[in-house]
CSV table of C-alpha atoms in Angstrom, one decimal:
chain,number,residue,atom,x,y,z
H,1,UNK,CA,-73.6,-15.3,47.8
H,2,UNK,CA,-74.8,-18.7,46.5
H,3,UNK,CA,-73.1,-21.8,47.9
H,4,UNK,CA,-73.6,-25.5,46.9
H,5,UNK,CA,-73.6,-27.7,49.9
H,6,UNK,CA,-73.5,-31.5,49.4
H,7,UNK,CA,-72.1,-32.5,52.8
H,8,UNK,CA,-75.0,-31.4,54.9
H,9,UNK,CA,-77.9,-32.1,52.5
H,10,UNK,CA,-81.2,-32.4,54.4
H,11,UNK,CA,-83.1,-35.7,54.4
H,12,UNK,CA,-86.4,-33.9,53.5
H,13,UNK,CA,-87.3,-30.2,52.8
H,14,UNK,CA,-89.4,-30.1,55.9
H,15,UNK,CA,-86.7,-31.4,58.3
H,16,UNK,CA,-84.0,-28.8,57.7
H,17,UNK,CA,-85.2,-25.8,55.7
H,18,UNK,CA,-83.2,-23.6,53.3
H,19,UNK,CA,-81.9,-20.6,55.2
H,20,UNK,CA,-83.9,-17.6,54.1
H,21,UNK,CA,-85.8,-16.0,57.0
H,22,UNK,CA,-83.4,-16.0,59.9
H,23,UNK,CA,-85.4,-18.7,61.8
H,24,UNK,CA,-86.2,-22.3,60.9
H,25,UNK,CA,-89.5,-22.7,59.1
H,26,UNK,CA,-90.5,-25.6,61.3
H,27,UNK,CA,-90.4,-23.5,64.5
H,28,UNK,CA,-93.9,-23.3,65.8
H,29,UNK,CA,-95.5,-19.8,65.5
H,30,UNK,CA,-96.7,-18.1,68.6
H,31,UNK,CA,-100.1,-19.5,69.5
H,32,UNK,CA,-103.1,-17.2,69.9
H,33,UNK,CA,-104.7,-16.9,73.3
H,34,UNK,CA,-107.4,-19.4,74.0
H,35,UNK,CA,-111.0,-18.4,73.3
H,36,UNK,CA,-114.1,-19.9,74.6
H,37,UNK,CA,-115.8,-20.9,71.3
H,38,UNK,CA,-114.3,-23.7,69.2
H,39,UNK,CA,-115.4,-21.9,66.0
H,40,UNK,CA,-113.4,-18.9,67.0
H,41,UNK,CA,-110.3,-21.0,67.4
H,42,UNK,CA,-110.5,-22.3,63.9
H,43,UNK,CA,-111.0,-18.8,62.4
H,44,UNK,CA,-108.2,-17.4,64.5
H,45,UNK,CA,-105.8,-20.1,63.5
H,46,UNK,CA,-106.6,-19.6,59.8
H,47,UNK,CA,-106.1,-15.9,60.1
H,48,UNK,CA,-102.7,-16.4,61.8
H,49,UNK,CA,-101.6,-18.8,59.1
H,50,UNK,CA,-102.7,-16.4,56.4
H,51,UNK,CA,-100.8,-13.5,58.0
H,52,UNK,CA,-97.7,-15.6,58.4
H,53,UNK,CA,-98.0,-16.8,54.8
H,54,UNK,CA,-98.4,-13.3,53.5
H,55,UNK,CA,-95.4,-12.0,55.4
H,56,UNK,CA,-93.2,-14.9,54.2
H,57,UNK,CA,-94.4,-14.3,50.7
H,58,UNK,CA,-93.5,-10.6,50.9
H,59,UNK,CA,-90.2,-11.4,52.5
H,60,UNK,CA,-89.3,-13.9,49.7
H,61,UNK,CA,-90.4,-11.4,47.0
H,62,UNK,CA,-88.5,-8.4,48.5
H,63,UNK,CA,-85.5,-10.1,50.1
H,64,UNK,CA,-86.5,-8.4,53.4
H,65,UNK,CA,-85.4,-11.5,55.4
H,66,UNK,CA,-82.4,-12.5,53.3
H,67,UNK,CA,-79.1,-13.1,55.0
H,68,UNK,CA,-75.6,-12.8,53.6
H,69,UNK,CA,-75.7,-16.5,52.4
H,70,UNK,CA,-78.4,-18.6,50.8
H,71,UNK,CA,-77.7,-22.3,50.5
H,72,UNK,CA,-78.8,-24.4,47.5
H,73,UNK,CA,-78.5,-28.1,47.9
H,74,UNK,CA,-77.1,-30.0,44.9
H,75,UNK,CA,-78.0,-33.7,44.4
H,76,UNK,CA,-75.4,-36.3,43.7
H,77,UNK,CA,-75.6,-40.0,42.5
H,78,UNK,CA,-73.4,-42.8,41.6
H,79,UNK,CA,-73.2,-43.1,37.8
H,80,UNK,CA,-74.7,-46.3,36.3
H,81,UNK,CA,-72.0,-48.8,35.7
H,82,UNK,CA,-72.5,-50.6,32.3
H,83,UNK,CA,-70.3,-53.7,32.1
H,84,UNK,CA,-70.4,-55.5,28.8
H,85,UNK,CA,-67.2,-57.4,29.0
H,86,UNK,CA,-68.6,-60.7,30.4
H,87,UNK,CA,-72.0,-61.1,28.8
H,88,UNK,CA,-73.0,-64.7,28.2
H,89,UNK,CA,-76.7,-64.5,27.5
H,90,UNK,CA,-77.4,-66.5,30.7
H,91,UNK,CA,-77.6,-63.6,33.2
H,92,UNK,CA,-80.2,-61.0,33.6
H,93,UNK,CA,-79.1,-57.6,32.3
H,94,UNK,CA,-80.1,-54.0,32.8
H,95,UNK,CA,-81.6,-52.1,29.9
H,96,UNK,CA,-78.4,-49.9,29.6
H,97,UNK,CA,-76.3,-53.1,29.4
H,98,UNK,CA,-78.4,-54.5,26.6
H,99,UNK,CA,-78.3,-51.2,24.7
H,100,UNK,CA,-74.5,-50.7,25.1
H,101,UNK,CA,-73.9,-54.3,23.9
H,102,UNK,CA,-76.3,-54.5,21.0
H,103,UNK,CA,-76.9,-51.0,19.6
H,104,UNK,CA,-73.9,-51.8,17.3
H,105,UNK,CA,-75.7,-54.9,16.1
H,106,UNK,CA,-78.8,-52.9,15.1
H,107,UNK,CA,-79.0,-51.1,11.7
H,108,UNK,CA,-81.2,-48.5,10.1
H,109,UNK,CA,-82.4,-49.5,6.7
H,110,UNK,CA,-83.2,-47.1,3.9
H,111,UNK,CA,-84.6,-48.3,0.5
H,112,UNK,CA,-85.4,-46.5,-2.7
H,113,UNK,CA,-88.5,-47.6,-4.6
H,114,UNK,CA,-89.5,-46.5,-8.1
H,115,UNK,CA,-93.2,-46.4,-9.0
H,116,UNK,CA,-95.3,-45.0,-11.8
H,117,UNK,CA,-97.8,-42.3,-11.1
H,118,UNK,CA,-101.2,-41.8,-12.8
H,119,UNK,CA,-99.5,-39.9,-15.6
H,120,UNK,CA,-97.1,-42.8,-16.4
H,121,UNK,CA,-94.1,-41.0,-15.0
H,122,UNK,CA,-91.6,-42.7,-12.7
H,123,UNK,CA,-91.5,-41.6,-9.1
H,124,UNK,CA,-88.9,-42.4,-6.5
H,125,UNK,CA,-89.6,-42.7,-2.8
H,126,UNK,CA,-87.6,-43.7,0.2
H,127,UNK,CA,-88.7,-46.2,2.8
H,128,UNK,CA,-87.1,-46.6,6.2
H,129,UNK,CA,-86.9,-49.6,8.5
H,130,UNK,CA,-84.7,-51.4,10.9
H,131,UNK,CA,-82.7,-54.7,11.0
H,132,UNK,CA,-80.1,-56.6,13.0
H,133,UNK,CA,-76.9,-58.4,12.4
H,134,UNK,CA,-77.2,-62.2,12.8
H,135,UNK,CA,-73.6,-63.2,11.7
H,136,UNK,CA,-70.2,-61.6,12.0
H,137,UNK,CA,-69.7,-61.8,8.2
H,138,UNK,CA,-72.6,-59.5,7.3
H,139,UNK,CA,-75.9,-61.3,7.2
H,140,UNK,CA,-78.8,-59.0,8.4
H,141,UNK,CA,-82.4,-60.0,9.2
H,142,UNK,CA,-85.3,-57.6,8.7
H,143,UNK,CA,-89.0,-57.6,7.6
H,144,UNK,CA,-89.9,-58.4,4.0
H,145,UNK,CA,-92.2,-55.4,3.8
H,146,UNK,CA,-89.2,-53.1,4.6
H,147,UNK,CA,-87.4,-54.1,1.4
H,148,UNK,CA,-90.3,-55.2,-0.8
H,149,UNK,CA,-89.9,-53.8,-4.4
H,150,UNK,CA,-86.7,-51.9,-3.4
H,151,UNK,CA,-84.4,-50.8,-6.2
H,152,UNK,CA,-81.6,-50.2,-3.7
H,153,UNK,CA,-81.0,-51.0,-0.1
H,154,UNK,CA,-78.6,-49.2,2.3
H,155,UNK,CA,-77.9,-50.1,5.9
H,156,UNK,CA,-76.4,-47.7,8.5
H,157,UNK,CA,-74.7,-48.5,11.9
H,158,UNK,CA,-74.6,-46.4,15.0
H,159,UNK,CA,-71.0,-45.3,14.3
H,160,UNK,CA,-72.1,-43.7,11.1
H,161,UNK,CA,-70.8,-46.5,8.8
H,162,UNK,CA,-73.0,-47.3,5.9
H,163,UNK,CA,-73.1,-50.2,3.4
H,164,UNK,CA,-75.0,-51.0,0.3
H,165,UNK,CA,-76.9,-54.3,0.9
H,166,UNK,CA,-78.0,-57.0,-1.4
H,167,UNK,CA,-81.2,-59.1,-0.9
H,168,UNK,CA,-80.3,-62.7,-0.3
H,169,UNK,CA,-83.9,-63.8,-0.2
H,170,UNK,CA,-87.3,-63.1,1.4
H,171,UNK,CA,-90.5,-64.8,2.5
H,172,UNK,CA,-93.5,-62.5,2.2
H,173,UNK,CA,-96.1,-64.7,3.9
H,174,UNK,CA,-94.0,-64.7,7.1
H,175,UNK,CA,-92.6,-61.2,6.5
H,176,UNK,CA,-88.9,-61.9,6.8
H,177,UNK,CA,-85.9,-61.0,4.6
H,178,UNK,CA,-82.2,-61.6,4.8
H,179,UNK,CA,-79.7,-59.0,3.5
H,180,UNK,CA,-75.9,-59.3,3.0
H,181,UNK,CA,-73.3,-56.5,3.3
H,182,UNK,CA,-69.6,-56.7,2.5
H,183,UNK,CA,-68.3,-56.6,6.1
H,184,UNK,CA,-66.6,-58.8,8.6
H,185,UNK,CA,-65.9,-58.7,12.3
H,186,UNK,CA,-69.4,-57.5,13.1
H,187,UNK,CA,-71.1,-58.2,16.5
H,188,UNK,CA,-74.2,-60.4,15.9
H,189,UNK,CA,-77.1,-60.6,18.3
H,190,UNK,CA,-77.8,-63.8,20.4
H,191,UNK,CA,-80.9,-65.6,19.1
H,192,UNK,CA,-83.2,-66.6,22.0
H,193,UNK,CA,-86.1,-69.0,22.6
H,194,UNK,CA,-89.5,-67.2,22.1
H,195,UNK,CA,-91.3,-70.3,23.4
H,196,UNK,CA,-89.8,-69.7,26.9
H,197,UNK,CA,-91.0,-66.1,27.2
H,198,UNK,CA,-93.8,-65.5,29.7
H,199,UNK,CA,-96.5,-63.0,29.6
H,200,UNK,CA,-95.5,-60.1,31.9
H,201,UNK,CA,-91.8,-60.4,31.3
H,202,UNK,CA,-90.0,-57.2,30.5
H,203,UNK,CA,-88.7,-56.6,27.0
H,204,UNK,CA,-86.8,-53.9,25.1
H,205,UNK,CA,-86.6,-52.9,21.4
H,206,UNK,CA,-84.0,-51.0,19.5
H,207,UNK,CA,-84.8,-49.5,16.2
H,208,UNK,CA,-85.2,-46.6,13.8
H,209,UNK,CA,-88.6,-45.0,14.6
H,210,UNK,CA,-90.0,-42.6,11.9
H,211,UNK,CA,-86.7,-43.1,10.0
H,212,UNK,CA,-85.3,-40.2,11.9
H,213,UNK,CA,-84.9,-41.1,15.6
H,214,UNK,CA,-82.2,-43.6,14.9
H,215,UNK,CA,-81.1,-46.2,17.4
H,216,UNK,CA,-83.9,-45.5,19.9
H,217,UNK,CA,-84.6,-47.9,22.7
H,218,UNK,CA,-88.1,-48.5,24.1
H,219,UNK,CA,-89.2,-50.9,26.8
H,220,UNK,CA,-92.4,-52.7,27.9
H,221,UNK,CA,-93.6,-56.1,28.7
H,222,UNK,CA,-94.9,-59.1,26.9
H,223,UNK,CA,-98.7,-58.5,26.8
H,224,UNK,CA,-99.8,-61.8,25.2
H,225,UNK,CA,-98.4,-64.7,23.1
H,226,UNK,CA,-99.8,-66.5,20.1
H,227,UNK,CA,-101.9,-63.6,18.8
H,228,UNK,CA,-103.4,-64.4,15.4
H,229,UNK,CA,-103.1,-61.1,13.6
H,230,UNK,CA,-104.4,-60.3,10.1
H,231,UNK,CA,-102.0,-58.0,8.3
H,232,UNK,CA,-102.9,-55.2,5.8
H,233,UNK,CA,-102.2,-57.6,2.9
H,234,UNK,CA,-104.5,-60.2,4.3
H,235,UNK,CA,-101.8,-62.6,5.7
H,236,UNK,CA,-102.6,-64.1,9.0
H,237,UNK,CA,-99.6,-64.3,11.3
H,238,UNK,CA,-98.8,-65.6,14.8
H,239,UNK,CA,-97.4,-62.7,16.9
H,240,UNK,CA,-96.1,-61.7,20.3
H,241,UNK,CA,-98.1,-58.8,21.6
H,242,UNK,CA,-96.2,-56.1,23.6
H,243,UNK,CA,-96.8,-52.6,24.9
H,244,UNK,CA,-93.3,-51.6,23.9
H,245,UNK,CA,-93.5,-48.5,21.8
H,246,UNK,CA,-93.3,-49.6,18.1
H,247,UNK,CA,-93.7,-47.0,15.4
H,248,UNK,CA,-93.1,-46.7,11.6
H,249,UNK,CA,-89.4,-47.4,11.0
H,250,UNK,CA,-89.2,-49.9,13.9
H,251,UNK,CA,-90.2,-52.7,11.5
H,252,UNK,CA,-87.5,-55.3,11.2
H,253,UNK,CA,-85.7,-54.4,14.5
H,254,UNK,CA,-85.0,-56.8,17.4
H,255,UNK,CA,-87.1,-57.4,20.4
H,256,UNK,CA,-84.9,-58.4,23.3
H,257,UNK,CA,-85.7,-60.2,26.5
H,258,UNK,CA,-83.8,-59.1,29.6
H,259,UNK,CA,-81.1,-61.7,29.0
H,260,UNK,CA,-80.1,-59.8,25.9
H,261,UNK,CA,-81.4,-62.4,23.6
H,262,UNK,CA,-83.6,-61.7,20.5
H,263,UNK,CA,-87.0,-63.3,21.0
H,264,UNK,CA,-88.9,-61.4,18.2
H,265,UNK,CA,-88.8,-59.1,15.2
H,266,UNK,CA,-90.8,-56.0,15.7
H,267,UNK,CA,-93.2,-55.9,12.8
H,268,UNK,CA,-96.5,-54.1,13.4
H,269,UNK,CA,-98.7,-52.0,15.6
H,270,UNK,CA,-102.4,-51.3,16.0
H,271,UNK,CA,-103.2,-47.6,16.0
H,272,UNK,CA,-106.0,-45.3,15.1
H,273,UNK,CA,-108.2,-42.5,16.4
H,274,UNK,CA,-111.4,-40.8,15.6
H,275,UNK,CA,-113.7,-38.3,17.2
H,276,UNK,CA,-115.7,-41.1,18.9
H,277,UNK,CA,-112.8,-43.4,19.7
H,278,UNK,CA,-109.8,-42.9,22.0
H,279,UNK,CA,-106.4,-43.2,20.4
H,280,UNK,CA,-105.2,-46.8,20.4
H,281,UNK,CA,-101.9,-47.1,22.3
H,282,UNK,CA,-99.6,-49.9,23.5
H,283,UNK,CA,-100.5,-52.5,21.0
H,284,UNK,CA,-97.4,-53.6,19.2
H,285,UNK,CA,-96.6,-57.0,17.7
H,286,UNK,CA,-93.4,-59.0,17.0
H,287,UNK,CA,-92.8,-62.2,15.0
H,288,UNK,CA,-91.7,-64.9,17.4
H,289,UNK,CA,-88.1,-65.8,16.6
H,290,UNK,CA,-88.8,-69.5,16.9
H,291,UNK,CA,-91.3,-69.3,14.0
H,292,UNK,CA,-88.7,-68.2,11.5
H,293,UNK,CA,-85.4,-69.7,12.6
H,294,UNK,CA,-85.4,-72.5,10.1
H,295,UNK,CA,-86.6,-70.2,7.4
H,296,UNK,CA,-83.7,-67.8,7.9
H,297,UNK,CA,-81.2,-70.6,7.7
H,298,UNK,CA,-82.9,-71.8,4.5
H,299,UNK,CA,-82.7,-68.4,2.9
H,300,UNK,CA,-79.1,-68.0,3.8
H,301,UNK,CA,-78.2,-71.4,2.3
H,302,UNK,CA,-80.6,-71.5,-0.7
H,303,UNK,CA,-81.9,-68.0,-1.3
H,304,UNK,CA,-85.5,-69.0,-0.5
H,305,UNK,CA,-87.5,-71.1,2.0
H,306,UNK,CA,-87.3,-74.7,0.7
H,307,UNK,CA,-90.2,-77.2,1.0
H,308,UNK,CA,-93.0,-74.6,0.9
H,309,UNK,CA,-96.1,-75.9,-0.9
H,310,UNK,CA,-97.2,-74.3,-4.1
H,311,UNK,CA,-100.7,-74.8,-5.6
H,312,UNK,CA,-100.5,-72.5,-8.6
H,313,UNK,CA,-103.8,-70.6,-8.5
H,314,UNK,CA,-105.0,-67.1,-7.7
H,315,UNK,CA,-108.2,-67.0,-5.6
H,316,UNK,CA,-110.5,-64.5,-4.0
H,317,UNK,CA,-113.1,-64.9,-1.2
H,318,UNK,CA,-116.8,-65.5,-2.0
H,319,UNK,CA,-118.6,-63.5,0.7
H,320,UNK,CA,-121.8,-64.9,2.3
H,321,UNK,CA,-124.0,-62.1,0.9
H,322,UNK,CA,-122.7,-62.8,-2.7
H,323,UNK,CA,-123.1,-66.6,-2.3
H,324,UNK,CA,-126.7,-66.2,-1.3
H,325,UNK,CA,-127.4,-63.7,-4.1
H,326,UNK,CA,-125.8,-65.8,-6.9
H,327,UNK,CA,-126.5,-69.2,-5.5
H,328,UNK,CA,-122.8,-70.0,-5.0
H,329,UNK,CA,-121.1,-71.8,-2.2
H,330,UNK,CA,-118.9,-69.8,0.2
H,331,UNK,CA,-115.2,-70.5,-0.4
H,332,UNK,CA,-112.1,-69.5,-2.4
H,333,UNK,CA,-113.0,-68.7,-6.0
H,334,UNK,CA,-110.3,-69.7,-8.5
H,335,UNK,CA,-109.4,-66.6,-10.6
H,336,UNK,CA,-106.6,-68.1,-12.6
H,337,UNK,CA,-104.6,-71.4,-12.9
H,338,UNK,CA,-100.8,-71.8,-13.7
H,339,UNK,CA,-100.9,-74.3,-16.5
H,340,UNK,CA,-97.6,-75.8,-15.4
H,341,UNK,CA,-98.6,-76.3,-11.8
H,342,UNK,CA,-100.1,-79.1,-9.7
H,343,UNK,CA,-103.4,-77.3,-9.7
H,344,UNK,CA,-103.7,-77.7,-13.5
H,345,UNK,CA,-102.6,-81.4,-13.2
H,346,UNK,CA,-105.3,-81.9,-10.5
H,347,UNK,CA,-108.0,-80.5,-12.8
H,348,UNK,CA,-108.7,-77.2,-11.1
H,349,UNK,CA,-110.2,-74.6,-13.5
H,350,UNK,CA,-110.9,-70.9,-13.5
H,351,UNK,CA,-114.3,-70.3,-11.8
H,352,UNK,CA,-114.0,-73.3,-9.4
H,353,UNK,CA,-114.9,-72.7,-5.8
H,354,UNK,CA,-112.7,-74.5,-3.3
H,355,UNK,CA,-114.9,-75.3,-0.3
H,356,UNK,CA,-112.7,-77.7,1.7
H,357,UNK,CA,-109.2,-79.1,1.9
H,358,UNK,CA,-108.8,-82.6,3.4
H,359,UNK,CA,-112.3,-82.3,4.7
H,360,UNK,CA,-111.6,-79.0,6.5
H,361,UNK,CA,-114.1,-76.3,5.5
H,362,UNK,CA,-112.8,-73.3,3.7
H,363,UNK,CA,-115.0,-70.2,3.4
H,364,UNK,CA,-112.4,-67.6,2.5
H,365,UNK,CA,-109.1,-67.2,0.7
H,366,UNK,CA,-107.5,-66.5,4.1
H,367,UNK,CA,-108.6,-69.8,5.4
H,368,UNK,CA,-107.1,-71.5,2.4
H,369,UNK,CA,-103.7,-70.0,2.9
H,370,UNK,CA,-103.8,-70.9,6.6
H,371,UNK,CA,-104.6,-74.5,5.8
H,372,UNK,CA,-101.9,-74.6,3.1
H,373,UNK,CA,-99.3,-73.6,5.7
H,374,UNK,CA,-99.7,-76.9,7.5
H,375,UNK,CA,-98.4,-78.9,4.4
H,376,UNK,CA,-95.1,-79.2,2.6
H,377,UNK,CA,-94.1,-79.7,-1.0
H,378,UNK,CA,-94.9,-83.2,-2.0
H,379,UNK,CA,-97.9,-83.7,0.3
H,380,UNK,CA,-101.1,-84.9,-1.3
H,381,UNK,CA,-104.5,-83.4,-0.3
H,382,UNK,CA,-108.1,-83.7,-1.5
H,383,UNK,CA,-110.1,-80.6,-2.5
H,384,UNK,CA,-113.8,-80.2,-2.3
H,385,UNK,CA,-114.8,-78.1,-5.3
H,386,UNK,CA,-118.0,-76.6,-6.7
H,387,UNK,CA,-118.0,-76.1,-10.5
H,388,UNK,CA,-121.2,-74.6,-12.1
H,389,UNK,CA,-123.3,-76.0,-9.2
H,390,UNK,CA,-121.7,-79.5,-9.4
H,391,UNK,CA,-119.8,-81.0,-6.4
H,392,UNK,CA,-116.4,-82.5,-7.2
H,393,UNK,CA,-113.5,-84.0,-5.3
H,394,UNK,CA,-110.0,-83.5,-6.7
H,395,UNK,CA,-106.6,-84.9,-5.6
H,396,UNK,CA,-103.7,-82.5,-5.6
H,397,UNK,CA,-100.0,-83.0,-4.8
H,398,UNK,CA,-98.2,-79.8,-3.9
H,399,UNK,CA,-95.3,-78.4,-5.9
H,400,UNK,CA,-92.4,-76.6,-4.3
H,401,UNK,CA,-92.7,-72.9,-4.1
H,402,UNK,CA,-89.5,-71.6,-5.7
H,403,UNK,CA,-88.5,-68.0,-6.6
H,404,UNK,CA,-89.1,-68.8,-10.3
H,405,UNK,CA,-92.6,-70.0,-9.7
H,406,UNK,CA,-93.3,-67.1,-7.4
H,407,UNK,CA,-92.1,-64.6,-10.1
H,408,UNK,CA,-94.4,-66.3,-12.7
H,409,UNK,CA,-97.3,-66.2,-10.3
H,410,UNK,CA,-96.7,-62.5,-9.5
H,411,UNK,CA,-96.8,-61.8,-13.2
H,412,UNK,CA,-100.0,-63.7,-13.6
H,413,UNK,CA,-101.5,-61.8,-10.7
H,414,UNK,CA,-100.6,-58.5,-12.2
H,415,UNK,CA,-102.2,-59.5,-15.5
H,416,UNK,CA,-105.3,-60.7,-13.7
H,417,UNK,CA,-105.6,-57.4,-11.9
H,418,UNK,CA,-105.2,-55.5,-15.2
H,419,UNK,CA,-107.9,-57.6,-16.8
H,420,UNK,CA,-110.3,-57.0,-13.9
H,421,UNK,CA,-109.7,-53.2,-14.1
H,422,UNK,CA,-110.5,-53.3,-17.9
H,423,UNK,CA,-113.6,-55.3,-17.2
H,424,UNK,CA,-114.8,-53.0,-14.5
H,425,UNK,CA,-114.2,-49.9,-16.7
H,426,UNK,CA,-115.9,-51.4,-19.8
H,427,UNK,CA,-118.6,-53.3,-17.9
H,428,UNK,CA,-117.9,-56.5,-19.9
H,429,UNK,CA,-116.7,-59.9,-18.8
H,430,UNK,CA,-115.0,-62.9,-20.2
H,431,UNK,CA,-114.5,-66.5,-19.2
H,432,UNK,CA,-116.9,-68.6,-17.2
H,433,UNK,CA,-117.1,-66.0,-14.3
H,434,UNK,CA,-117.0,-62.3,-14.1
H,435,UNK,CA,-116.0,-61.2,-10.6
H,436,UNK,CA,-118.8,-58.9,-9.5
H,437,UNK,CA,-117.7,-58.4,-5.9
H,438,UNK,CA,-115.8,-55.1,-6.1
H,439,UNK,CA,-112.1,-54.2,-5.8
H,440,UNK,CA,-110.8,-57.3,-4.0
H,441,UNK,CA,-107.2,-58.3,-4.5
H,442,UNK,CA,-106.8,-62.0,-5.4
H,443,UNK,CA,-104.6,-64.2,-3.3
H,444,UNK,CA,-102.0,-66.4,-5.0
H,445,UNK,CA,-100.8,-69.8,-3.9
């Protein structure tokens, strides 16, 4: 007969053994008679142990030493108490408390995107991501790359409720987007202060990894702050580094500190493996919430981030090897100019190479976009430009980057890429410069 005994549970398995042999296991075996040689003692002791072990093994296997009752000890523990009734955002919380409080504020996002395949046929595909509620009346924050080019957006809550969402506005350079659903009485997250977070602090994330493991929580620490990370599209972003597990589908989800406050938006991870390189693990990145607070408010009120500078050009990088081969300066090569923009008013032309802005050297398109981020619409700058070997200095006053201007620039970029493909396939060129540097996507400003 098997009996569960919780009242007399032993402190350790060696202090009060399970009853199986008729005598306690810790009882000393009968010692062999002393011998004169020390080596003999060691051999004899080993033999005795081996014999006893063998007998015990046979007894256990055959039940030869079994009594009428065998006792199996069952463990007990006090259940974790999760109290979410008095959370203020000022007290340290446990991970279960954070999850119980804010899993209902986290959403899974599914988008449908229609593209055209190589045969000209429309193809639909689904993209999954995460997001979180920032107001009780249905505003949701996520990453721009989660909803980019989406034909439809749907959000799902942990209770199974789903809503169709509309895009209020987005900001691609900082990878944020605000959605709106027709709902009230939602539980928003508490926005924290990412500047106060210290390296080594514990953090947790809730999200939708792989688009299937919905509402999963992962935990880790802040590994570093103010990491300058170059994204796949070439944007350079300031990030919080964390070893919290972040996977495809986590993008757009909240990163919480242990006060239950959102201090970042989980956005990216570094991963990869090869036969000669160990798999990269524990390198996740989140957008600091302080970097985008004002932008989110702007999007909610105006549909876009106001005051952003707009130059009105598309540019690509002149690599060092190409500059040496063609006798060109390193910098940002102007591929096209919006004729209604401040760039055209300042005198910028297709084929110009921008080498400095306000005296700060620019050797790539990425450096130009980073420099532009330090200005606002209405600011005036000087540009050092090389045109057909001649050095020029131009004065430019930034326009405001509006959705209408952005849409026009996206159209110009698409036309430019189509022209480049035609030139590459035909081997011909037009205009003052033919871009000979391979398949490099131009930046637009």
